[in-house]
Amino acid sequence: PKMKEDHCLHTALLCLGVLCYSHALTTAERLNHARPSLHGHHEKGKEGQVLHRSKRGWVWNQFFVIEEYTGPDPVLVGRLHSDIDSGDGNIKYILSGEGAGIIFVIDDKSGNIHATKTLDREERAQYTLTAQAVDRNTNRPLEPPSEFIVKVQDINDNPPEFLHENYHANVPERSNVGTSVIQVTASDADDPTYGNSAKLVYSILEGQPYFSVEAQTGIIRTALPNMDREAKEEYHVVIQAKDMGGHMGGLSGTTKVTITLTDVNDNPPKFPQSVYQMSVSEAAVPGEEVGRVKAKDPDIGENGLVAYSIIDGDGMDMFEITTDYETQEGVVKLKKTLDYETKKSYSLKVEAANVHIDPKFISNGPFKDTVTVKIAVEDADEPPVFLKPGYIFEVQENAASGTVVGKVHAKDPDAANSAIRYSIDRHTDLERYFVINAEDGNIKTIKTLDREEMAWHNISVFAVEVHKQHQEAKVPVAIKVIDVNDNAPKFASAYEAFVCENARSNQQFITISADDKDDSANGPRFIFSLPPEIIHNPNFTLRDNRDNTASVLVRREGFSRQKQDLYLLPIVISDGGVPPLSSTNTLTIRVCGCDGSGSLLSCNAEAYILSAGLSTGALIAILACIVILLVIVVLFVTLKRQKKEPLIVFEEEDVRENIITYDDEGGGEEDTEAFDIATLQNPDGINGFMPRKDIKPEYQYLPRPGLRPAPNSVDVDDFINTRIQEADNDPTAPPYDSIQIYGYEGRGSVAGSLSSLESATTDSDLDYDYLQNWGPRFKKLADLYGSKDTFDDDS
């Protein structure tokens, strides 16, 4: 059937083309033969009026040619004819312009225009040409050139084409009928102003009855209500665009549209079962996962998000539930520690609810569901448990070994109630002060304890089951050592007192305090007193200030360092402990000389001996003078040695004597007072003396250009490097700049010597007799070089 339909279509198009071609030929022929006279003539009008028609040179109308003509002969477009053409063949018709000679050709005698190529209106709709009549013999224009247009007549040869081969669109599920989904657009390259070749009509080929399309606009709309994404998510629709207004014989094009239903929250979550069974060990720690529940929601994205919560049950305090948003599961976790012996099972009521609810679909019912979760507690082999989380005991210091400190107790929480054994963690009792009874948990001392060394002992006690050594518990035990009065008070520091020789009676000269290592209960308040045997000491007395301090006072006036310069005063200090302890401490008192205001001057007895001779200030002055004299002598000797070996040899002719070293800015070129510039000149020009420290070269004739230098010549570069190295390594070299004069020439110069003054000792084969002919100005030069012959003759 399809082949038959195509055959009929081709036949109809062929007939239509032939009909249009015949009509065009008839029109052109009629227009070409209906031409007025070249010269103006009169026509009678109404009521005898004479109408005048102006002369025109060309007679034609607008030409047409059908596109896509495939006949064997060229298509006759039209005929041009001039009124001055008498038919004798003297007029020649010329055609120029767009496509002239290539697409359009003209018979220069008859003026017939033919199209030689197939034309396509979609490529070019019209052509502008220029025609002219000229004399065939002279090519002289007989009339001015004129333009005319050839229009290409359209046929329906282009099918509609969509902008895209495939379209993708989305529409929410459960949308109302007529909801716009997408608009598809097709275009036709044919002429929209001629016939119905470009008039398009849209229709749907696939996708019914779910969708429809508007014939004139191409807008696709939903055709069924309540389309469910969960039932079918994607639809494939085929849209056709047909020209010729959709009538038979029109061309068509199609496109595919993929329509996806987007999700809305139209489904509540549902648990797949009514009861979940879970179990957890009583040994589980809080935060440990017990199990998971999941409510299924066919919606996706945020519409399918579910939040879980516990709304009832006897385990609300023991368990909690969180939401895993990656898996959409409710995670049941342990909130508190469980005890199998106390309660063996719990029940929870868990609710799952949508997070985002669409008000449009609230009528579909509550978007939540509930389920019962039953949790069984499993018995576990638990470690022993101490009755207290920690223990604090007390024991007196200096207690005998074996004294009981306290008792710890632990039990097995399991039903078996296994026996418990105790031990001390020796890492917490490195000195091994304590021991524990493994059976009953009694802790005893095995060493004497001293509170002053360690007031608290922190140990750890282990409890393990007898038959299951891996089950153990640990508890901290703090033992406080109670103080006893076993330390007598002492001076707070090593006191040493000073008393003036002119001290007055009852004058206080020092305040003392005490210190006790025992606790405050066995320490202060301190009591100060003198021993009974010296309570009537004639020199000093003691006063207890009753604030844990005491003052020492002078009992008599007038002390003499010559008679006795040192006194030792014993002082008894007692603490307030039970029983009280006391100690005798000795205070050292020195007799010193003081001025009238009581300030100390000297506490040594030898000071009186020195008064007979020189005073201390005088001795110091004498020693200072001696030291100064010694320093002067040493400096004088050092300078004498330096004068004998000076660092720089100042010779009368030394060229460095006029060089002045300074570190300030000079006056530039105008500064001529810094040094004598004449010293920089060649010393030979001054007095003929050249101080040299280097190797003095022998006087000899320098080699001429191209000759090898004498073997005893000295290289300037090597010489300079040698002098630089000597100057750098010489520790006696002066630390200032100096001038070195190098008054000889080196060897190896490419340019050779610039002077021949020293060439008298150099052998040369050249003849310089011609210098005698150069006149008196070169006489000296001729004598120098001409002396060689004289020397040879003499020898």
mmCIF file of C-alpha atoms in Angstrom, residues 171-181 204 207-213 220-229 231-232 235 237 259 261:
data_model
loop_
_atom_site.group_PDB
_atom_site.id
_atom_site.type_symbol
_atom_site.label_atom_id
_atom_site.label_comp_id
_atom_site.label_asym_id
_atom_site.label_seq_id
_atom_site.Cartn_x
_atom_site.Cartn_y
_atom_site.Cartn_z
ATOM 1 C CA VAL A 171 5.171 16.965 33.125
ATOM 2 C CA PRO A 172 4.079 16.258 36.719
ATOM 3 C CA GLU A 173 2.174 13.073 37.292
ATOM 4 C CA ARG A 174 -1.557 13.322 37.989
ATOM 5 C CA SER A 175 -1.736 16.555 35.939
ATOM 6 C CA ASN A 176 -5.143 17.732 34.717
ATOM 7 C CA VAL A 177 -6.294 17.048 31.170
ATOM 8 C CA GLY A 178 -5.022 19.704 28.763
ATOM 9 C CA THR A 179 -1.865 20.530 30.715
ATOM 10 C CA SER A 180 0.711 21.897 28.282
ATOM 11 C CA VAL A 181 3.759 19.689 27.977
ATOM 12 C CA ILE A 204 0.067 12.783 16.611
ATOM 13 C CA GLY A 207 1.295 8.467 22.122
ATOM 14 C CA GLN A 208 -2.473 8.285 22.137
ATOM 15 C CA PRO A 209 -4.611 8.277 24.199
ATOM 16 C CA TYR A 210 -2.214 9.810 26.761
ATOM 17 C CA PHE A 211 -1.323 12.968 24.839
ATOM 18 C CA SER A 212 -2.710 15.178 22.057
ATOM 19 C CA VAL A 213 -1.269 17.942 19.823
ATOM 20 C CA ILE A 220 1.448 18.818 23.078
ATOM 21 C CA ARG A 221 -1.027 18.467 25.949
ATOM 22 C CA THR A 222 -2.052 15.729 28.357
ATOM 23 C CA ALA A 223 -5.151 13.805 27.253
ATOM 24 C CA LEU A 224 -5.770 11.491 30.255
ATOM 25 C CA PRO A 225 -6.208 12.444 33.943
ATOM 26 C CA ASN A 226 -4.334 10.927 36.914
ATOM 27 C CA MET A 227 -1.409 9.490 34.999
ATOM 28 C CA ASP A 228 0.698 7.744 37.678
ATOM 29 C CA ARG A 229 4.462 7.872 37.555
ATOM 30 C CA ALA A 231 2.734 2.881 37.039
ATOM 31 C CA LYS A 232 4.556 4.263 33.982
ATOM 32 C CA TYR A 235 6.166 7.937 27.218
ATOM 33 C CA VAL A 237 5.272 10.338 21.330
ATOM 34 C CA ILE A 259 7.855 12.738 27.877
ATOM 35 C CA LEU A 261 6.321 12.113 34.347
#
